[in-house]
Amino acid sequence: PRSSPGSPPSPPSPAGARGMGGCSSKVKRPRTGYKRFVKATFPKNHSDPVVATDVTKLCLYIKLNPDRLPNTAKYLEKRINQHYNKRRYNQVINGAYTFNAMVVSAHDDLAMFTSNLTSFMNLLLASGQPQLMLAAVELFVTFSDMCDDASPVQGDVDNFLADFVKMATNTVSDEHVKQNQRMSGLRGMRAYFNLMDDSIRWTDKSSRVMPAIFENMLYDGKPEPVDANLLRDSDDPDDGESSWTVRGLAHEALKDVANRTSTANVEQFISLTLEQLEKNKQWMIEDRMWRGMRFGTHVLDTIASQLKPQNLQIVIDRLLTYLDTREDAKLKREVIVAVVVVLRGSILSIHSVMRALLHQLDQSFARARATRNAKERQTFEQLQVAIVDCVDTIAKKVKQRQQLEALRQLVDAYTDDVDAYDHDPDEDSPKERKRYRERRNERDHYRALLLRCMLSMLAAMDEVPREFDALIDGCLACVMRAVESDNASVRQRGVLLASHVLAVQAPYRGVGGPVTPRGGGGGGGAG
């Protein structure tokens, strides 16, 4: 209606409020760019996979507009949560794919949306749905590979380790699901170790890692077909213990742990390893994949291959301490075999090693003498042979100065033994003389092992010092007496020692002929 005179004019109609013919139309606000791109990554059909082209457009958008990255990640997380609450798990997996692409595309600006990313991964890991948990691991592996500095996100990812350990030790009935879960859990653990800025801190939470790794290194399930996309590019299917298996991934995880262990934490790490091996009775397990080693030795060999050379002495010292506190002769023998394996890498101080080995040798003879069980005595003899082999490895590994140091320790042990048991039994009773002969045979065997150790050390030397000429002559005299003995076992030991004497004498004395039972007694080069 027309306005009356003196009344205020009617307000003008807003632009666009009336269209042609006087019809009104609703005003549409322009949609924010990042929301439009995020919505496009979710297919209208909830069961369809994500369209890669739409994800590429979103990644291009955030690359051209990095200031929109936080809002984009926040809105993407919101949309995923909506689908998760409605149990549209395929859309959640599509969202994980989109997040993965964003991590790769915007890896230089990860700090701008790390909180959204870790919150989303935590949601997936806590879901209990196998396919969502696998998607979380894939996203975390990508995040770990793209993250240059772990310090800003360390607090956000610490809680993931427990979830990865739980996945790596699952016991579901479906073998295919169980293996995929275990492999994903191990890959998550490896990605977590990759995020460590300096070294692994062995807290109560991280100490659960070693039992999980050992359990999977011993996994006996038949390998199932695995999607190659679930593995890192560095995994080689032609490896001897392939990373395409549960056992292979566990082996690689152990390498990662050892590689990330600093000098300050080596002793604690080795103590934890030994504790788990003994607690779960895994020391003596055998398998053809470990090149004739038992499981405990295989584990320590793997660890030693990844540690710095200067840290191997810490491993050896810890093994020798562990050796002194154990009573089982079979376990002691295996620990000494492990010492030999670690010694192949490096050795810095020989005195403590030789002292511990000689102590174990003397102790094994005392315990063998105290038992009447033939099997136990045989076990102690095997332990003694392992000790001699260890000394032989030391002789070949160390330098001349350390060889001389070790040789003097052996000579002192041999001399002390002779002084302690050298007396005339003629005045003893027949029963005491019989007991004396038994002990003399045992001590002869002990001295023979010491002689073998000394001769191995002499044979390994580039040049035998003249101060040991008398020792070589004494060894030859001892061998000749053993070869002429009435006791068959003593003669056998004498023949074995003869080969060691020749190995030492041949290069320096010109001795090349065989040792005969009736050769010269104690002469220098006779034989």
mmCIF file of N, CA, C and O in Angstrom, residues 91-154:
data_model
loop_
_atom_site.group_PDB
_atom_site.id
_atom_site.type_symbol
_atom_site.label_atom_id
_atom_site.label_comp_id
_atom_site.label_asym_id
_atom_site.label_seq_id
_atom_site.Cartn_x
_atom_site.Cartn_y
_atom_site.Cartn_z
ATOM 1 N N GLN A 91 33.581 -45.945 5.624
ATOM 2 C CA GLN A 91 33.857 -44.515 5.505
ATOM 3 C C GLN A 91 34.986 -44.093 6.448
ATOM 4 O O GLN A 91 35.761 -43.178 6.126
ATOM 5 N N VAL A 92 35.069 -44.742 7.599
ATOM 6 C CA VAL A 92 36.178 -44.448 8.513
ATOM 7 C C VAL A 92 37.509 -44.821 7.867
ATOM 8 O O VAL A 92 38.498 -44.084 7.967
ATOM 9 N N ILE A 93 37.527 -45.970 7.188
ATOM 10 C CA ILE A 93 38.753 -46.383 6.492
ATOM 11 C C ILE A 93 39.075 -45.411 5.348
ATOM 12 O O ILE A 93 40.239 -45.082 5.103
ATOM 13 N N ASN A 94 38.035 -44.921 4.674
ATOM 14 C CA ASN A 94 38.255 -43.896 3.649
ATOM 15 C C ASN A 94 38.873 -42.644 4.256
ATOM 16 O O ASN A 94 39.764 -42.023 3.667
ATOM 17 N N GLY A 95 38.399 -42.272 5.439
ATOM 18 C CA GLY A 95 38.975 -41.118 6.119
ATOM 19 C C GLY A 95 40.429 -41.344 6.504
ATOM 20 O O GLY A 95 41.256 -40.428 6.435
ATOM 21 N N ALA A 96 40.752 -42.588 6.906
ATOM 22 C CA ALA A 96 42.150 -42.910 7.231
ATOM 23 C C ALA A 96 43.034 -42.786 5.992
ATOM 24 O O ALA A 96 44.169 -42.307 6.065
ATOM 25 N N TYR A 97 42.507 -43.207 4.846
ATOM 26 C CA TYR A 97 43.245 -43.065 3.586
ATOM 27 C C TYR A 97 43.503 -41.588 3.286
ATOM 28 O O TYR A 97 44.599 -41.207 2.855
ATOM 29 N N THR A 98 42.500 -40.746 3.524
ATOM 30 C CA THR A 98 42.647 -39.309 3.266
ATOM 31 C C THR A 98 43.682 -38.696 4.201
ATOM 32 O O THR A 98 44.535 -37.901 3.791
ATOM 33 N N PHE A 99 43.619 -39.075 5.493
ATOM 34 C CA PHE A 99 44.603 -38.578 6.449
ATOM 35 C C PHE A 99 46.009 -39.002 6.038
ATOM 36 O O PHE A 99 46.975 -38.231 6.154
ATOM 37 N N ASN A 100 46.142 -40.241 5.572
ATOM 38 C CA ASN A 100 47.447 -40.745 5.143
ATOM 39 C C ASN A 100 48.012 -39.896 4.012
ATOM 40 O O ASN A 100 49.200 -39.532 4.011
ATOM 41 N N ALA A 101 47.159 -39.569 3.036
ATOM 42 C CA ALA A 101 47.604 -38.728 1.920
ATOM 43 C C ALA A 101 47.979 -37.332 2.385
ATOM 44 O O ALA A 101 48.927 -36.717 1.870
ATOM 45 N N MET A 102 47.238 -36.810 3.368
ATOM 46 C CA MET A 102 47.556 -35.478 3.903
ATOM 47 C C MET A 102 48.907 -35.480 4.607
ATOM 48 O O MET A 102 49.674 -34.506 4.512
ATOM 49 N N VAL A 103 49.234 -36.566 5.327
ATOM 50 C CA VAL A 103 50.526 -36.658 6.020
ATOM 51 C C VAL A 103 51.665 -36.619 5.011
ATOM 52 O O VAL A 103 52.670 -35.929 5.210
ATOM 53 N N VAL A 104 51.504 -37.334 3.908
ATOM 54 C CA VAL A 104 52.552 -37.357 2.882
ATOM 55 C C VAL A 104 52.654 -36.000 2.198
ATOM 56 O O VAL A 104 53.756 -35.491 1.952
ATOM 57 N N SER A 105 51.521 -35.404 1.875
ATOM 58 C CA SER A 105 51.513 -34.146 1.136
ATOM 59 C C SER A 105 52.002 -32.971 1.984
ATOM 60 O O SER A 105 52.719 -32.101 1.486
ATOM 61 N N ALA A 106 51.609 -32.949 3.258
ATOM 62 C CA ALA A 106 51.951 -31.812 4.126
ATOM 63 C C ALA A 106 52.925 -32.217 5.225
ATOM 64 O O ALA A 106 52.803 -31.770 6.364
ATOM 65 N N HIS A 107 53.894 -33.063 4.892
ATOM 66 C CA HIS A 107 54.809 -33.559 5.926
ATOM 67 C C HIS A 107 55.666 -32.450 6.535
ATOM 68 O O HIS A 107 56.148 -32.583 7.658
ATOM 69 N N ASP A 108 55.855 -31.355 5.808
ATOM 70 C CA ASP A 108 56.618 -30.239 6.375
ATOM 71 C C ASP A 108 55.830 -29.481 7.434
ATOM 72 O O ASP A 108 56.414 -28.729 8.219
ATOM 73 N N ASP A 109 54.517 -29.642 7.440
ATOM 74 C CA ASP A 109 53.660 -28.928 8.391
ATOM 75 C C ASP A 109 52.895 -29.896 9.300
ATOM 76 O O ASP A 109 51.762 -29.630 9.705
ATOM 77 N N LEU A 110 53.524 -31.031 9.635
ATOM 78 C CA LEU A 110 52.845 -32.036 10.456
ATOM 79 C C LEU A 110 52.420 -31.485 11.814
ATOM 80 O O LEU A 110 51.385 -31.881 12.359
ATOM 81 N N ALA A 111 53.220 -30.595 12.366
ATOM 82 C CA ALA A 111 52.915 -30.065 13.696
ATOM 83 C C ALA A 111 51.576 -29.322 13.726
ATOM 84 O O ALA A 111 50.969 -29.175 14.788
ATOM 85 N N MET A 112 51.094 -28.860 12.563
ATOM 86 C CA MET A 112 49.855 -28.082 12.527
ATOM 87 C C MET A 112 48.604 -28.946 12.725
ATOM 88 O O MET A 112 47.545 -28.426 13.073
ATOM 89 N N PHE A 113 48.734 -30.271 12.489
ATOM 90 C CA PHE A 113 47.545 -31.113 12.682
ATOM 91 C C PHE A 113 47.881 -32.439 13.369
ATOM 92 O O PHE A 113 47.154 -33.419 13.247
ATOM 93 N N THR A 114 48.989 -32.465 14.119
ATOM 94 C CA THR A 114 49.386 -33.684 14.823
ATOM 95 C C THR A 114 48.343 -34.111 15.849
ATOM 96 O O THR A 114 48.046 -35.301 16.005
ATOM 97 N N SER A 115 47.777 -33.164 16.575
ATOM 98 C CA SER A 115 46.800 -33.504 17.617
ATOM 99 C C SER A 115 45.567 -34.188 17.017
ATOM 100 O O SER A 115 45.053 -35.170 17.581
ATOM 101 N N ASN A 116 45.079 -33.695 15.871
ATOM 102 C CA ASN A 116 43.943 -34.344 15.212
ATOM 103 C C ASN A 116 44.311 -35.737 14.727
ATOM 104 O O ASN A 116 43.515 -36.684 14.831
ATOM 105 N N LEU A 117 45.520 -35.865 14.223
ATOM 106 C CA LEU A 117 45.982 -37.138 13.687
ATOM 107 C C LEU A 117 46.099 -38.190 14.786
ATOM 108 O O LEU A 117 45.598 -39.315 14.656
ATOM 109 N N THR A 118 46.761 -37.851 15.886
ATOM 110 C CA THR A 118 46.947 -38.811 16.976
ATOM 111 C C THR A 118 45.618 -39.142 17.656
ATOM 112 O O THR A 118 45.401 -40.277 18.092
ATOM 113 N N SER A 119 44.712 -38.154 17.748
ATOM 114 C CA SER A 119 43.394 -38.422 18.317
ATOM 115 C C SER A 119 42.624 -39.422 17.463
ATOM 116 O O SER A 119 41.955 -40.333 17.980
ATOM 117 N N PHE A 120 42.728 -39.280 16.154
ATOM 118 C CA PHE A 120 42.049 -40.201 15.242
ATOM 119 C C PHE A 120 42.647 -41.603 15.338
ATOM 120 O O PHE A 120 41.917 -42.609 15.393
ATOM 121 N N MET A 121 43.992 -41.707 15.382
ATOM 122 C CA MET A 121 44.626 -43.019 15.491
ATOM 123 C C MET A 121 44.267 -43.696 16.807
ATOM 124 O O MET A 121 44.060 -44.921 16.863
ATOM 125 N N ASN A 122 44.183 -42.924 17.859
ATOM 126 C CA ASN A 122 43.789 -43.482 19.152
ATOM 127 C C ASN A 122 42.368 -44.045 19.096
ATOM 128 O O ASN A 122 42.065 -45.090 19.695
ATOM 129 N N LEU A 123 41.466 -43.347 18.373
ATOM 130 C CA LEU A 123 40.100 -43.830 18.202
ATOM 131 C C LEU A 123 40.081 -45.178 17.489
ATOM 132 O O LEU A 123 39.359 -46.111 17.904
ATOM 133 N N LEU A 124 40.885 -45.326 16.448
ATOM 134 C CA LEU A 124 40.918 -46.570 15.695
ATOM 135 C C LEU A 124 41.507 -47.714 16.509
ATOM 136 O O LEU A 124 41.000 -48.843 16.478
ATOM 137 N N LEU A 125 42.594 -47.449 17.235
ATOM 138 C CA LEU A 125 43.235 -48.499 18.014
ATOM 139 C C LEU A 125 42.352 -48.983 19.161
ATOM 140 O O LEU A 125 42.413 -50.151 19.564
ATOM 141 N N ALA A 126 41.527 -48.076 19.696
ATOM 142 C CA ALA A 126 40.642 -48.444 20.802
ATOM 143 C C ALA A 126 39.322 -49.043 20.333
ATOM 144 O O ALA A 126 38.508 -49.449 21.159
ATOM 145 N N SER A 127 39.110 -49.111 19.012
ATOM 146 C CA SER A 127 37.818 -49.561 18.492
ATOM 147 C C SER A 127 37.602 -51.057 18.676
ATOM 148 O O SER A 127 36.464 -51.521 18.804
ATOM 149 N N GLY A 128 38.691 -51.844 18.668
ATOM 150 C CA GLY A 128 38.561 -53.290 18.748
ATOM 151 C C GLY A 128 38.193 -53.939 17.428
ATOM 152 O O GLY A 128 38.065 -55.165 17.355
ATOM 153 N N GLN A 129 38.039 -53.152 16.363
ATOM 154 C CA GLN A 129 37.715 -53.665 15.035
ATOM 155 C C GLN A 129 39.024 -53.928 14.281
ATOM 156 O O GLN A 129 39.824 -53.009 14.077
ATOM 157 N N PRO A 130 39.275 -55.187 13.858
ATOM 158 C CA PRO A 130 40.559 -55.506 13.220
ATOM 159 C C PRO A 130 40.896 -54.616 12.031
ATOM 160 O O PRO A 130 42.033 -54.152 11.904
ATOM 161 N N GLN A 131 39.904 -54.351 11.149
ATOM 162 C CA GLN A 131 40.215 -53.555 9.956
ATOM 163 C C GLN A 131 40.553 -52.115 10.308
ATOM 164 O O GLN A 131 41.400 -51.488 9.651
ATOM 165 N N LEU A 132 39.926 -51.576 11.354
ATOM 166 C CA LEU A 132 40.249 -50.207 11.774
ATOM 167 C C LEU A 132 41.616 -50.148 12.450
ATOM 168 O O LEU A 132 42.364 -49.173 12.262
ATOM 169 N N MET A 133 41.946 -51.173 13.216
ATOM 170 C CA MET A 133 43.252 -51.203 13.875
ATOM 171 C C MET A 133 44.378 -51.326 12.848
ATOM 172 O O MET A 133 45.439 -50.690 12.990
ATOM 173 N N LEU A 134 44.156 -52.117 11.811
ATOM 174 C CA LEU A 134 45.156 -52.212 10.745
ATOM 175 C C LEU A 134 45.334 -50.870 10.035
ATOM 176 O O LEU A 134 46.454 -50.469 9.712
ATOM 177 N N ALA A 135 44.210 -50.162 9.812
ATOM 178 C CA ALA A 135 44.298 -48.839 9.179
ATOM 179 C C ALA A 135 45.060 -47.858 10.063
ATOM 180 O O ALA A 135 45.822 -47.016 9.562
ATOM 181 N N ALA A 136 44.868 -47.971 11.381
ATOM 182 C CA ALA A 136 45.595 -47.091 12.306
ATOM 183 C C ALA A 136 47.093 -47.339 12.231
ATOM 184 O O ALA A 136 47.900 -46.397 12.252
ATOM 185 N N VAL A 137 47.497 -48.605 12.135
ATOM 186 C CA VAL A 137 48.929 -48.929 12.055
ATOM 187 C C VAL A 137 49.521 -48.376 10.766
ATOM 188 O O VAL A 137 50.618 -47.798 10.773
ATOM 189 N N GLU A 138 48.805 -48.536 9.655
ATOM 190 C CA GLU A 138 49.313 -48.008 8.386
ATOM 191 C C GLU A 138 49.504 -46.495 8.448
ATOM 192 O O GLU A 138 50.496 -45.959 7.966
ATOM 193 N N LEU A 139 48.557 -45.817 9.067
ATOM 194 C CA LEU A 139 48.657 -44.372 9.204
ATOM 195 C C LEU A 139 49.816 -43.992 10.119
ATOM 196 O O LEU A 139 50.561 -43.036 9.850
ATOM 197 N N PHE A 140 50.008 -44.758 11.203
ATOM 198 C CA PHE A 140 51.091 -44.457 12.133
ATOM 199 C C PHE A 140 52.456 -44.701 11.492
ATOM 200 O O PHE A 140 53.410 -43.945 11.732
ATOM 201 N N VAL A 141 52.564 -45.756 10.670
ATOM 202 C CA VAL A 141 53.831 -46.026 9.986
ATOM 203 C C VAL A 141 54.178 -44.872 9.042
ATOM 204 O O VAL A 141 55.325 -44.415 8.995
ATOM 205 N N THR A 142 53.191 -44.393 8.313
ATOM 206 C CA THR A 142 53.418 -43.245 7.424
ATOM 207 C C THR A 142 53.814 -42.015 8.222
ATOM 208 O O THR A 142 54.738 -41.276 7.855
ATOM 209 N N PHE A 143 53.113 -41.786 9.325
ATOM 210 C CA PHE A 143 53.414 -40.646 10.194
ATOM 211 C C PHE A 143 54.847 -40.737 10.715
ATOM 212 O O PHE A 143 55.579 -39.736 10.747
ATOM 213 N N SER A 144 55.271 -41.936 11.121
ATOM 214 C CA SER A 144 56.629 -42.119 11.642
ATOM 215 C C SER A 144 57.674 -41.860 10.568
ATOM 216 O O SER A 144 58.714 -41.254 10.828
ATOM 217 N N ASP A 145 57.417 -42.328 9.348
ATOM 218 C CA ASP A 145 58.372 -42.121 8.256
ATOM 219 C C ASP A 145 58.502 -40.653 7.867
ATOM 220 O O ASP A 145 59.575 -40.201 7.457
ATOM 221 N N MET A 146 57.408 -39.902 7.980
ATOM 222 C CA MET A 146 57.416 -38.507 7.549
ATOM 223 C C MET A 146 57.812 -37.537 8.654
ATOM 224 O O MET A 146 58.085 -36.372 8.377
ATOM 225 N N CYS A 147 57.821 -37.997 9.885
ATOM 226 C CA CYS A 147 58.112 -37.103 11.011
ATOM 227 C C CYS A 147 59.612 -36.964 11.161
ATOM 228 O O CYS A 147 60.329 -37.951 11.389
ATOM 229 N N ASP A 148 60.122 -35.755 11.056
ATOM 230 C CA ASP A 148 61.559 -35.508 11.168
ATOM 231 C C ASP A 148 62.004 -35.343 12.610
ATOM 232 O O ASP A 148 63.080 -35.762 12.997
ATOM 233 N N ASP A 149 61.187 -34.696 13.426
ATOM 234 C CA ASP A 149 61.555 -34.421 14.821
ATOM 235 C C ASP A 149 60.441 -34.949 15.714
ATOM 236 O O ASP A 149 59.326 -34.440 15.705
ATOM 237 N N ALA A 150 60.759 -35.965 16.513
ATOM 238 C CA ALA A 150 59.723 -36.628 17.318
ATOM 239 C C ALA A 150 59.443 -35.913 18.623
ATOM 240 O O ALA A 150 58.472 -36.226 19.296
ATOM 241 N N SER A 151 60.269 -34.975 19.035
ATOM 242 C CA SER A 151 60.093 -34.385 20.360
ATOM 243 C C SER A 151 58.749 -33.692 20.575
ATOM 244 O O SER A 151 58.180 -33.815 21.658
ATOM 245 N N PRO A 152 58.144 -32.978 19.602
ATOM 246 C CA PRO A 152 56.876 -32.337 19.891
ATOM 247 C C PRO A 152 55.711 -33.316 20.032
ATOM 248 O O PRO A 152 54.715 -32.999 20.641
ATOM 249 N N VAL A 153 55.827 -34.521 19.454
ATOM 250 C CA VAL A 153 54.699 -35.449 19.471
ATOM 251 C C VAL A 153 54.936 -36.630 20.392
ATOM 252 O O VAL A 153 54.123 -37.529 20.458
ATOM 253 N N GLN A 154 56.056 -36.626 21.117
ATOM 254 C CA GLN A 154 56.396 -37.791 21.917
ATOM 255 C C GLN A 154 55.300 -38.142 22.918
ATOM 256 O O GLN A 154 54.947 -39.289 23.099
#
